[in-house]
Tab-separated table of C-alpha atoms in Angstrom:
chain	number	residue	atom	x	y	z
A	62	UNK	CA	-149.176	137.065	-44.890
A	63	UNK	CA	-146.137	138.527	-43.188
A	64	UNK	CA	-143.976	136.242	-41.122
A	65	UNK	CA	-140.456	136.385	-39.797
A	66	UNK	CA	-139.819	133.361	-42.045
A	67	UNK	CA	-140.980	134.991	-45.297
A	68	UNK	CA	-138.118	135.808	-47.620
A	69	UNK	CA	-137.206	135.785	-51.248
A	70	UNK	CA	-134.428	133.549	-52.548
A	71	UNK	CA	-132.670	136.743	-53.572
A	72	UNK	CA	-132.479	137.667	-49.857
A	73	UNK	CA	-129.826	134.993	-49.342
A	74	UNK	CA	-126.678	135.859	-51.186
A	75	UNK	CA	-125.149	133.038	-53.232
A	76	UNK	CA	-128.085	130.639	-52.785
A	77	UNK	CA	-130.114	129.512	-55.763
A	78	UNK	CA	-133.396	127.652	-55.581
A	79	UNK	CA	-133.425	124.108	-56.952
A	80	UNK	CA	-135.864	123.396	-59.722
A	81	UNK	CA	-138.108	120.338	-59.421
A	82	UNK	CA	-135.852	118.116	-61.565
A	83	UNK	CA	-132.741	119.032	-59.581
A	84	UNK	CA	-134.474	118.423	-56.260
A	85	UNK	CA	-135.769	115.051	-57.472
A	86	UNK	CA	-132.342	113.978	-58.718
A	87	UNK	CA	-130.752	115.044	-55.458
A	88	UNK	CA	-133.300	113.088	-53.397
A	89	UNK	CA	-132.885	110.008	-55.608
A	90	UNK	CA	-129.137	109.934	-55.049
A	91	UNK	CA	-129.679	109.913	-51.289
A	92	UNK	CA	-132.098	106.968	-51.222
A	93	UNK	CA	-130.640	103.491	-50.878
A	94	UNK	CA	-132.474	100.198	-50.898
A	95	UNK	CA	-131.997	97.418	-48.341
A	96	UNK	CA	-132.988	93.902	-49.304
A	97	UNK	CA	-132.364	90.403	-48.019
A	98	UNK	CA	-130.028	88.230	-50.083
A	99	UNK	CA	-129.846	84.463	-49.791
A	100	UNK	CA	-126.225	83.519	-49.209
A	101	UNK	CA	-126.570	80.601	-51.636
A	102	UNK	CA	-127.083	83.081	-54.492
A	103	UNK	CA	-123.734	84.812	-53.895
A	104	UNK	CA	-120.417	84.020	-55.624
A	105	UNK	CA	-118.272	81.271	-54.081
A	106	UNK	CA	-115.627	83.675	-52.761
A	107	UNK	CA	-118.263	85.665	-50.846
A	108	UNK	CA	-119.958	82.518	-49.500
A	109	UNK	CA	-116.586	81.319	-48.213
A	110	UNK	CA	-116.288	84.467	-46.087
A	111	UNK	CA	-119.827	84.290	-44.713
A	112	UNK	CA	-119.746	80.908	-43.046
A	113	UNK	CA	-123.085	79.434	-41.983
A	114	UNK	CA	-125.182	82.626	-42.329
A	115	UNK	CA	-128.185	81.897	-44.584
A	116	UNK	CA	-129.281	85.486	-45.293
A	117	UNK	CA	-127.352	88.729	-45.657
A	118	UNK	CA	-128.652	92.243	-46.333
A	119	UNK	CA	-127.555	94.218	-49.359
A	120	UNK	CA	-127.572	98.009	-49.629
A	121	UNK	CA	-128.079	99.221	-53.212
A	122	UNK	CA	-128.132	102.686	-54.746
A	123	UNK	CA	-130.929	103.906	-57.035
A	124	UNK	CA	-129.097	102.507	-60.083
A	125	UNK	CA	-128.997	99.038	-58.516
A	126	UNK	CA	-125.286	98.998	-57.691
A	127	UNK	CA	-124.529	97.056	-54.515
A	128	UNK	CA	-122.843	99.356	-52.022
A	129	UNK	CA	-122.615	97.017	-49.043
A	130	UNK	CA	-123.393	93.509	-47.877
A	131	UNK	CA	-123.893	93.056	-44.128
A	132	UNK	CA	-125.142	90.340	-41.789
A	133	UNK	CA	-128.316	91.978	-40.458
A	134	UNK	CA	-131.004	94.449	-41.466
A	135	UNK	CA	-130.441	96.848	-38.568
A	136	UNK	CA	-126.771	97.133	-39.468
A	137	UNK	CA	-127.674	97.871	-43.101
A	138	UNK	CA	-129.958	100.734	-42.022
A	139	UNK	CA	-127.415	102.098	-39.534
A	140	UNK	CA	-124.651	101.966	-42.134
A	141	UNK	CA	-126.752	103.890	-44.654
A	142	UNK	CA	-127.727	106.548	-42.114
A	143	UNK	CA	-124.106	106.996	-40.997
A	144	UNK	CA	-123.372	107.991	-44.593
A	145	UNK	CA	-126.306	110.448	-44.721
A	146	UNK	CA	-128.343	108.147	-46.928
A	147	UNK	CA	-132.035	107.334	-46.593
A	148	UNK	CA	-132.555	103.550	-46.441
A	149	UNK	CA	-135.762	101.965	-47.740
A	150	UNK	CA	-136.731	98.295	-47.430
A	151	UNK	CA	-137.212	96.272	-50.587
A	152	UNK	CA	-138.673	92.779	-50.519
């Protein structure tokens, strides 16, 4: 089937196709996980900064490293998207 969108990867100079493993690894790095965190479970120094807020929202990368801790879920999602990341809820 001929289409104006049909082309070979060799038609684009300097561009190489990603194999399945590379594409998967790239997608995994872009996904972040948003989950609620009870303030009581946080270290004392963090709790001292939070005040009376009972629940915060953590943004974690695929390896589980905490990237951010914010005071509401919408902010967590907005923050991730501003950094070109794809947020996913975790319960």
